Amino acid sequence: MRIYDHPILGGLREKRKVSIEVDGEIIEAYEGEPIAAALLAAGIRTFRHTLRENKPRGLFCAIGRCTDCVMTVDGIPNIRTCVTPVREGMRVETQVGLGKWRRI
Amino acid sequence: MDAELSVIGSGPAGLSAAIESAKYGVRVELIDENILPGGQLFKQIHKFFGSKKHYAGVRGYDIGWRLLREAEDAKVNIRLNTTVWGIFQSSNNRIGLFDQQRVFFSKPKRLVIATGATENPLSFPGSTLPGVMGAGAVQTMMNIHRVLPGRRVLMVGAGNVGLIVSYQLLQAGAEVAAVVEAMPKIGGYLVHALKLMRTGVPILTSHTVLEARGDKEVESAVIASLDKDCRIVKGSEKELDVDLVCLAVGLKPDAELCRMLGCGFTYVPFLGGRVPIHNEDMETTIPGVYVAGDVSGVEEASVAMEEGRLAGISVAESLGYISEGEAEKEKDEIKERLRDFRIGPFGSPRQEGKDKILTEYKRWFSNEGKRDS
Ligand SMILES: Cc1cc2nc3c(=O)[nH]c(=O)nc-3n(C[C@H](O)[C@H](O)[C@H](O)COP(=O)(O)OP(=O)(O)OC[C@H]3O[C@@H](n4cnc5c(N)ncnc54)[C@H](O)[C@@H]3O)c2cc1C
Ligand code: FES
């Protein structure tokens, strides 16, 4: 959910819109925002599943400390989505366990 | 050419340290792993209070812009998107860096570690579900990136972060179902609590969260009241319809680099737990390595700036850019302002904590054998 109007911060300044692919679906994002922000804006809150118990995990610290938010990005697993900026055409995948490396 | 001083972390502490030392002519590099400088400042959209000299009435992000301009004027070299992953005492405090492309090293003469703090987690059934987040994390998402991670919120903790972030959630358009606080009293400043209470948000003291429920994500949360021995009062459980649980249960110093370096530590619960020992000039037990801000004990942004200045001047003095007498005068003024901060019911336990750290520093060098690290 984006915050368009804010009593202190004012209106949302539009940035350049780009498209990214999340588990095969195209979503719209602002260039340069953290991947996690784009996902939240699109209503996605589950980013990965744990190795042994397949439990869902999402954003926790949002400043790159806890690694709860890691996903596979452009074939590289364990990318902290809260501190990694969005680029046009990025491919983001829900990660299971430690993920797999894949060349794309 | 390597910088004479590397400052790690560009929050209020690191920025102030960099500005102050650069003003006296030190060649400074300011390193941060974030894409943006400023640390926690740009998410602090509330007005600071206290006295004029402590930036009262100014919002956190405006202080951030001021500091960035000053850093530019002082010709501080800011290197963003770069993580310091190691410091090596055996090779004269050489630091290892990674800028998302390559790993490299640098060998500054002095170091200021200003890496800030991390939020404490809290464990309960459901606490790992998506939708349970740190309150600071929510603050980052809504105030910097302008997205809301949920619509109806349970805030856990009525310290300053819990109170401020609850109010900011309302400003961002969310609903706050309740703030629960395990202690019988609100922990934060009364002004923040009153602001929130005027909007009708219940602040439930002697209450805690028992569980976050939901199949894949948070769909509700269970709270209960606590008796005077902090035991759950049977039958007081209540299920709240919320999709976000925010944890505001304290911060702890992010002092891993200090630990790696072998700095001495001591335990001060009121400053966030284990903190690196330092002297009045903010120098750690490793000569030439300084700390400032939350990493040296969790307080607040205004204190972080003063400590940063103190470290910056001390570095300039140790490198011969400023005479001892001149430095002493500047440092005394800062120390007085810091003492002003650390009075009253919220301040004096912090002053006691800092006094303990100074005592430990003296003990460290008089009695090398006694290591609490
Ligand atoms: C999420 C959060 C929200 C907060 N909200 C408030 C608030 O609303 N009001 C208030 O008074 N206080 C708040 N605080 C307390 C706050 O920590 C202080 O007010 C102040 O910002 C501390 O300043 P600092 O410079 O010590 O650290 P910070 O502002 O945290 O800055 C530390 C910087 O170091 C960088 N860093 C850390 N490790 C490395 C590394 N290895 N390599 C490179 N860079 C690194 C980080 O990216 C960060 O930019 C908050 C703290 C947190 C963690
Ligand atoms: S949410 Fe903690 S590292 Fe991203």
XYZ file of C-alpha atoms and ligand atoms in Angstrom:
534
model
C 0.000 0.000 0.000
C 1.568 3.288 -1.045
C 1.180 6.389 1.071
C 0.189 9.065 -1.438
C -0.708 11.910 0.930
C 1.057 12.564 4.180
C 0.359 15.408 6.640
C 4.077 16.029 7.289
C 5.839 14.673 4.240
C 3.313 15.939 1.676
C 2.353 14.271 -1.588
C 4.298 11.309 -2.936
C 6.902 12.406 -5.458
C 6.516 10.149 -8.446
C 9.669 8.452 -9.575
C 10.349 6.628 -12.813
C 8.145 3.556 -13.029
C 9.677 0.254 -14.050
C 8.399 -3.308 -14.308
C 9.822 -6.227 -12.386
C 8.893 -9.883 -12.483
C 7.924 -11.527 -9.190
C 7.431 -15.302 -9.365
C 6.439 -14.951 -12.995
C 4.060 -12.023 -12.545
C 4.823 -8.494 -13.659
C 4.444 -5.761 -11.058
C 5.054 -2.058 -11.268
C 7.740 -0.481 -9.086
C 9.647 2.756 -8.702
C 13.207 2.647 -9.914
C 15.681 2.727 -7.050
C 13.304 1.840 -4.233
C 14.172 -1.290 -2.229
C 12.693 -4.456 -3.723
C 10.890 -5.025 -0.402
C 9.066 -1.682 -0.713
C 7.857 -2.556 -4.200
C 6.591 -5.920 -2.938
C 4.738 -4.363 0.013
C 3.198 -1.811 -2.322
C 1.928 -4.713 -4.421
C 0.503 -6.416 -1.323
C 3.155 -9.148 -1.160
C 4.402 -9.873 2.366
C 5.816 -13.409 2.188
C 9.329 -13.385 0.747
C 10.691 -16.833 1.457
C 10.108 -20.203 3.164
C 12.478 -21.790 5.662
C 14.588 -24.843 4.872
C 13.395 -27.431 7.403
C 9.866 -26.469 8.258
C 8.853 -24.532 5.168
C 7.634 -21.632 7.333
C 6.875 -18.260 5.710
C 9.121 -15.256 6.400
C 8.914 -11.600 5.426
C 10.372 -8.237 6.225
C 11.611 -7.781 9.794
C 14.334 -5.145 10.330
C 14.239 -3.294 6.982
C 17.818 -2.072 7.426
C 19.794 -5.041 6.198
C 20.576 -6.619 9.558
C 18.416 -9.717 10.080
C 18.377 -11.444 6.628
C 14.732 -12.468 7.066
C 13.827 -10.781 3.769
C 16.192 -12.619 1.422
C 14.991 -13.723 -2.006
C 16.481 -14.947 -5.258
C 17.133 -11.983 -7.530
C 18.222 -12.460 -11.137
C 19.246 -16.006 -10.300
C 21.304 -15.099 -7.236
C 19.912 -16.368 -3.918
C 20.101 -14.705 -0.489
C 19.710 -11.109 -1.678
C 18.497 -8.795 1.120
C 15.491 -7.219 -0.571
C 15.185 -4.438 2.019
C 18.482 -2.853 0.949
C 18.658 -3.836 -2.722
C 17.295 -1.266 -5.181
C 14.840 -2.115 -7.946
C 16.063 -2.091 -11.532
C 13.999 -2.383 -14.699
C 13.372 -5.990 -15.712
C 14.616 -7.522 -12.461
C 13.483 -11.082 -11.761
C 12.562 -11.737 -8.153
C 11.661 -15.177 -6.825
C 10.369 -16.456 -3.509
C 13.246 -18.365 -1.978
C 13.027 -21.778 -0.343
C 15.719 -22.644 2.177
C 19.132 -21.427 1.074
C 17.992 -21.106 -2.536
C 19.772 -22.185 -5.691
C 22.191 -20.363 -7.947
C 20.979 -20.127 -11.472
C 22.460 -18.397 -14.495
C 19.958 -16.366 -16.485
C 45.645 8.260 -1.096
C 44.065 6.611 1.920
C 42.056 8.868 4.173
C 43.573 9.825 7.513
C 40.264 9.072 9.183
C 37.612 6.581 8.155
C 34.226 7.024 9.769
C 32.032 3.921 9.567
C 28.327 4.783 9.517
C 26.756 8.030 8.300
C 24.025 8.486 10.916
C 23.973 11.590 13.094
C 27.031 10.347 15.026
C 29.174 9.506 12.004
C 28.211 12.642 10.069
C 29.040 14.855 13.050
C 32.385 13.133 13.639
C 33.302 13.502 9.968
C 32.260 17.168 9.762
C 34.054 18.143 12.948
C 37.389 16.538 12.094
C 37.274 17.678 8.446
C 36.707 21.252 9.619
C 40.156 21.163 11.223
C 41.752 19.783 8.069
C 41.692 16.023 8.613
C 41.259 14.046 5.343
C 38.055 12.155 6.077
C 36.200 9.371 4.373
C 32.655 8.592 5.547
C 31.498 5.080 4.700
C 27.970 3.700 4.785
C 26.483 0.490 3.460
C 23.174 2.182 2.800
C 22.290 3.801 -0.535
C 21.442 7.011 1.334
C 23.420 8.798 4.046
C 21.812 9.890 7.322
C 21.290 6.643 9.232
C 18.054 6.775 11.193
C 17.630 10.573 10.864
C 15.545 10.679 7.702
C 12.843 8.457 9.185
C 12.451 10.733 12.205
C 9.694 13.046 11.020
C 8.763 14.317 14.480
C 10.058 17.533 16.021
C 12.937 17.187 18.437
C 12.593 18.869 21.772
C 14.890 20.077 24.528
C 16.734 23.359 24.142
C 17.699 25.424 21.074
C 21.253 24.168 21.007
C 19.861 20.642 20.865
C 17.861 21.378 17.670
C 14.533 21.619 19.532
C 11.533 22.075 17.242
C 13.401 20.821 14.190
C 12.349 17.590 12.520
C 14.863 14.752 12.205
C 15.058 14.863 8.420
C 15.748 18.606 8.411
C 18.679 17.979 10.742
C 19.774 15.322 8.268
C 19.795 17.782 5.371
C 21.723 20.330 7.432
C 24.384 17.805 8.345
C 24.728 16.636 4.745
C 25.280 20.217 3.589
C 27.857 20.787 6.316
C 29.638 17.574 5.337
C 29.785 18.738 1.745
C 31.118 22.166 2.759
C 33.768 20.529 4.926
C 34.825 18.361 1.925
C 34.067 15.036 3.559
C 34.405 12.242 1.042
C 31.196 10.179 1.318
C 31.311 6.603 0.080
C 27.870 4.962 0.022
C 26.682 1.446 -0.779
C 29.880 0.184 0.853
C 29.993 -2.237 3.773
C 32.884 -2.468 6.188
C 33.027 -6.204 6.813
C 36.143 -6.410 8.926
C 38.826 -4.555 10.871
C 42.152 -6.173 11.557
C 44.091 -5.194 14.632
C 47.054 -7.325 13.616
C 47.662 -5.126 10.568
C 47.277 -1.731 12.244
C 43.493 -1.564 12.071
C 43.339 -2.115 8.322
C 39.697 -2.198 7.221
C 38.060 -4.527 4.696
C 35.399 -3.055 2.429
C 32.919 -4.318 -0.137
C 31.196 -1.947 -2.567
C 28.853 -4.500 -4.189
C 31.420 -5.007 -6.963
C 34.736 -5.738 -5.332
C 36.433 -6.368 -2.029
C 39.252 -3.988 -1.106
C 41.185 -2.677 1.879
C 42.229 0.639 3.291
C 44.511 1.742 6.064
C 43.388 4.954 7.701
C 45.343 6.349 10.655
C 42.242 6.697 12.786
C 38.798 5.066 12.865
C 35.463 6.228 14.185
C 32.945 3.400 14.477
C 29.421 4.863 14.367
C 27.386 1.869 13.228
C 24.312 2.605 15.356
C 21.983 0.022 16.852
C 19.693 -2.837 15.890
C 16.212 -3.537 17.175
C 15.611 -6.301 19.687
C 13.359 -9.155 18.625
C 10.781 -10.767 20.923
C 9.861 -14.427 20.790
C 6.271 -15.722 21.072
C 4.144 -18.142 19.057
C 3.722 -16.641 15.615
C 6.526 -14.091 16.069
C 8.225 -15.179 12.850
C 5.120 -14.711 10.673
C 5.244 -12.112 7.926
C 3.500 -9.113 9.472
C 5.509 -9.129 12.701
C 8.109 -6.402 12.271
C 10.392 -4.131 14.202
C 8.789 -0.753 14.873
C 11.828 0.974 13.388
C 11.477 -1.209 10.315
C 7.916 -0.018 9.856
C 9.136 3.556 10.365
C 11.714 3.062 7.619
C 9.172 1.638 5.199
C 6.485 4.272 5.744
C 8.519 7.456 6.233
C 11.318 6.867 3.755
C 9.900 4.501 1.175
C 6.273 5.577 1.590
C 4.669 2.136 1.826
C 2.537 0.793 4.666
C 3.239 -2.797 5.704
C -0.241 -3.201 7.282
C -3.555 -1.450 7.959
C -4.405 -2.293 11.574
C -1.582 -2.461 14.040
C -0.731 -3.773 17.493
C 2.280 -1.929 18.922
C 4.296 -3.826 21.522
C 6.219 -1.462 23.807
C 5.435 2.044 25.036
C 8.949 3.446 25.079
C 9.733 6.420 22.848
C 10.097 4.374 19.682
C 6.759 2.588 20.282
C 4.920 5.828 21.034
C 6.446 7.858 18.208
C 6.011 5.153 15.592
C 2.367 4.586 16.671
C 1.652 8.248 16.070
C 3.475 8.141 12.748
C 1.378 5.106 11.742
C -1.747 7.206 12.261
C -0.223 10.005 10.191
C 0.460 7.508 7.415
C -3.164 6.387 7.394
C -3.059 3.165 9.420
C -5.155 2.313 12.457
C -3.520 1.464 15.782
C -5.664 -1.035 17.701
C -3.607 -0.754 20.896
C -0.184 -0.200 22.394
C 0.733 -2.823 24.992
C 3.456 -2.288 27.584
C 4.570 -4.997 30.001
C 5.691 -2.531 32.670
C 3.094 -0.835 34.865
C 4.225 2.559 33.513
C 4.704 4.125 30.098
C 8.429 4.063 29.295
C 8.707 7.010 26.902
C 8.310 10.766 27.306
C 4.859 11.907 28.422
C 4.468 14.361 25.493
C 4.585 11.499 23.028
C 2.126 9.419 25.075
C -0.310 12.322 25.420
C -0.272 13.037 21.712
C -1.240 9.462 21.062
C -3.857 9.306 23.812
C -5.608 12.385 22.430
C -6.334 10.396 19.266
C -8.054 7.684 21.317
C -5.455 4.934 20.894
C -5.477 2.821 24.082
C -2.102 2.454 25.795
C -2.448 -0.690 27.904
C 0.215 -0.891 30.613
C 0.839 -4.219 32.406
C -0.142 -5.952 29.155
C 1.774 -8.095 26.717
C 1.386 -9.907 23.419
C 0.898 -13.679 23.760
C 0.590 -14.785 20.199
C 0.365 -13.674 16.588
C -2.133 -15.766 14.659
C -2.518 -16.415 10.980
C -2.115 -19.135 8.453
C 0.536 -17.588 6.238
C 0.649 -14.020 7.549
C -0.561 -12.156 10.625
C -4.373 -12.059 10.772
C -4.832 -11.350 14.479
C -2.946 -11.079 17.759
C -3.712 -12.152 21.313
C -2.908 -9.866 24.221
C -3.321 -10.367 27.974
C -2.772 -8.427 31.166
C 0.051 -9.115 33.605
C -0.045 -9.116 37.397
C 2.569 -7.365 39.517
C 4.930 -10.347 39.235
C 4.630 -10.195 35.452
C 2.518 -13.358 35.297
C -0.317 -13.612 32.801
C -3.724 -12.992 34.380
C -5.843 -15.985 33.411
C -8.995 -15.108 31.530
C -7.692 -11.684 30.480
C -6.725 -12.861 26.990
C -8.184 -10.844 24.156
C -7.879 -11.372 20.418
C -7.351 -8.226 18.351
C -8.118 -8.005 14.688
C -4.772 -6.735 13.332
C -2.578 -7.509 10.327
C 0.640 -5.987 11.667
C 2.410 -6.465 14.986
C 5.189 -3.946 15.653
C 7.891 -4.733 18.170
C 9.321 -1.726 19.974
C 11.127 -3.571 22.731
C 14.440 -1.814 22.723
C 17.611 -1.463 20.719
C 21.052 -2.855 21.229
C 24.405 -1.472 20.097
C 25.525 -2.817 16.726
C 29.075 -3.350 17.948
C 30.202 -6.351 15.924
C 33.133 -4.501 14.376
C 34.341 -3.491 17.849
C 34.045 -7.070 18.998
C 35.980 -8.331 15.993
C 38.693 -5.826 16.722
C 38.996 -7.029 20.322
C 37.783 -3.859 22.056
C 36.957 -4.198 25.750
C 33.250 -4.410 26.557
C 31.141 -3.884 29.636
C 27.501 -4.593 30.444
C 25.165 -1.620 30.943
C 21.502 -2.685 30.687
C 20.210 0.874 30.485
C 22.357 1.599 27.420
C 21.240 -1.493 25.538
C 23.432 -4.282 26.930
C 27.076 -4.929 26.113
C 28.812 -1.737 25.054
C 32.398 -1.038 24.016
C 34.440 0.599 26.789
C 35.633 4.100 25.901
C 37.209 7.145 27.535
C 35.999 10.746 27.727
C 37.316 11.374 24.191
C 35.271 8.398 22.881
C 38.449 6.353 22.240
C 38.043 2.592 22.774
C 40.563 0.300 24.478
C 42.247 0.004 21.052
C 44.287 3.210 20.548
C 43.227 5.202 17.485
C 39.782 3.594 17.315
C 36.847 5.711 18.472
C 33.117 5.074 18.878
C 30.157 7.483 18.865
C 26.372 7.324 18.930
C 24.189 4.293 19.588
C 27.075 1.834 19.136
C 28.602 3.246 22.326
C 25.300 2.937 24.240
C 21.794 3.466 22.854
C 20.487 6.978 23.578
C 19.066 9.360 21.006
C 19.990 11.337 17.923
C 20.906 14.545 19.767
C 23.370 12.661 21.966
C 24.741 10.827 18.931
C 25.604 14.172 17.295
C 27.419 15.466 20.387
C 29.363 12.245 20.802
C 30.265 12.358 17.121
C 31.627 15.887 17.514
C 33.618 14.802 20.538
C 35.175 11.932 18.610
C 35.872 14.201 15.612
C 37.701 16.808 17.687
C 39.655 14.132 19.542
C 40.822 12.666 16.245
C 41.855 16.113 14.932
C 43.758 16.710 18.169
C 45.515 13.345 18.098
C 46.655 14.009 14.522
C 47.994 17.440 15.487
C 45.440 19.542 13.566
C 44.306 21.357 16.673
C 46.266 22.298 19.778
C 45.571 20.556 23.038
C 44.340 23.755 24.675
C 41.955 24.604 21.873
C 40.621 21.050 21.756
C 40.099 21.020 25.501
C 37.951 24.141 25.328
C 35.745 22.710 22.569
C 35.448 19.351 24.237
C 34.467 20.867 27.581
C 31.544 22.656 25.944
C 30.317 19.450 24.337
C 30.699 17.510 27.570
C 28.613 20.096 29.342
C 25.841 19.773 26.757
C 25.988 15.999 27.105
C 25.623 16.308 30.870
C 22.562 18.532 30.303
C 21.004 15.686 28.362
C 21.682 13.069 30.944
C 19.723 14.496 33.837
C 16.234 13.735 35.115
C 14.466 10.402 35.371
C 15.286 9.450 31.762
C 18.771 10.911 31.692
C 20.440 10.063 34.961
C 20.509 6.263 34.503
C 22.288 6.956 31.209
C 24.791 9.220 32.957
C 25.424 6.450 35.498
C 25.914 4.016 32.632
C 28.401 6.315 30.901
C 30.231 6.870 34.196
C 30.557 3.118 34.553
C 32.044 2.897 31.065
C 34.667 5.541 31.950
C 35.537 3.730 35.178
C 35.916 0.481 33.252
C 38.253 2.226 30.814
C 40.594 3.289 33.624
C 40.418 -0.167 35.138
C 41.224 -1.760 31.786
C 44.611 -0.093 31.621
C 45.452 -0.310 35.309
C 44.502 -3.955 35.527
C 44.932 -5.528 32.074
C 44.172 -9.021 33.375
C 40.546 -8.278 34.221
C 38.879 -8.725 30.833
C 35.146 -8.614 30.500
C 34.928 -9.240 26.795
C 15.069 1.719 13.157
C 15.377 2.776 14.191
C 14.472 3.833 14.410
C 14.751 4.830 15.344
N 13.853 5.852 15.514
C 14.146 6.850 16.410
C 13.289 7.979 16.581
O 12.230 8.054 15.959
N 13.671 8.966 17.468
C 14.861 8.906 18.174
O 15.221 9.838 18.941
N 15.662 7.845 18.018
C 15.350 6.825 17.188
N 16.186 5.751 17.062
C 17.415 5.780 17.847
C 18.496 6.237 16.892
O 19.329 5.130 16.792
C 19.259 7.501 17.290
O 18.381 8.556 17.362
C 20.351 7.903 16.275
O 19.883 7.794 14.956
C 21.620 7.127 16.454
O 22.594 7.629 15.551
P 23.869 6.836 15.100
O 24.617 7.751 14.197
O 24.564 6.302 16.293
O 23.338 5.553 14.307
P 22.449 5.368 12.983
O 21.628 6.555 12.698
O 21.745 4.075 13.174
O 23.519 5.205 11.802
C 24.358 4.076 11.655
C 24.765 3.944 10.204
O 25.816 3.003 10.111
C 25.677 2.239 8.946
N 26.422 0.985 9.132
C 26.246 0.076 10.119
N 27.127 -0.933 10.003
C 27.892 -0.653 8.914
C 28.992 -1.317 8.285
N 29.500 -2.464 8.763
N 29.534 -0.764 7.168
C 29.033 0.407 6.681
N 28.020 1.069 7.245
C 27.447 0.558 8.347
C 24.182 2.084 8.798
O 23.812 1.827 7.461
C 23.667 3.438 9.299
O 23.471 4.343 8.247
C 15.932 4.756 16.118
C 16.820 3.683 15.905
C 16.557 2.694 14.969
C 17.530 1.546 14.763
S 14.487 -7.227 6.739
Fe 16.217 -7.606 7.920
S 17.760 -7.811 6.408
Fe 16.036 -7.202 5.283
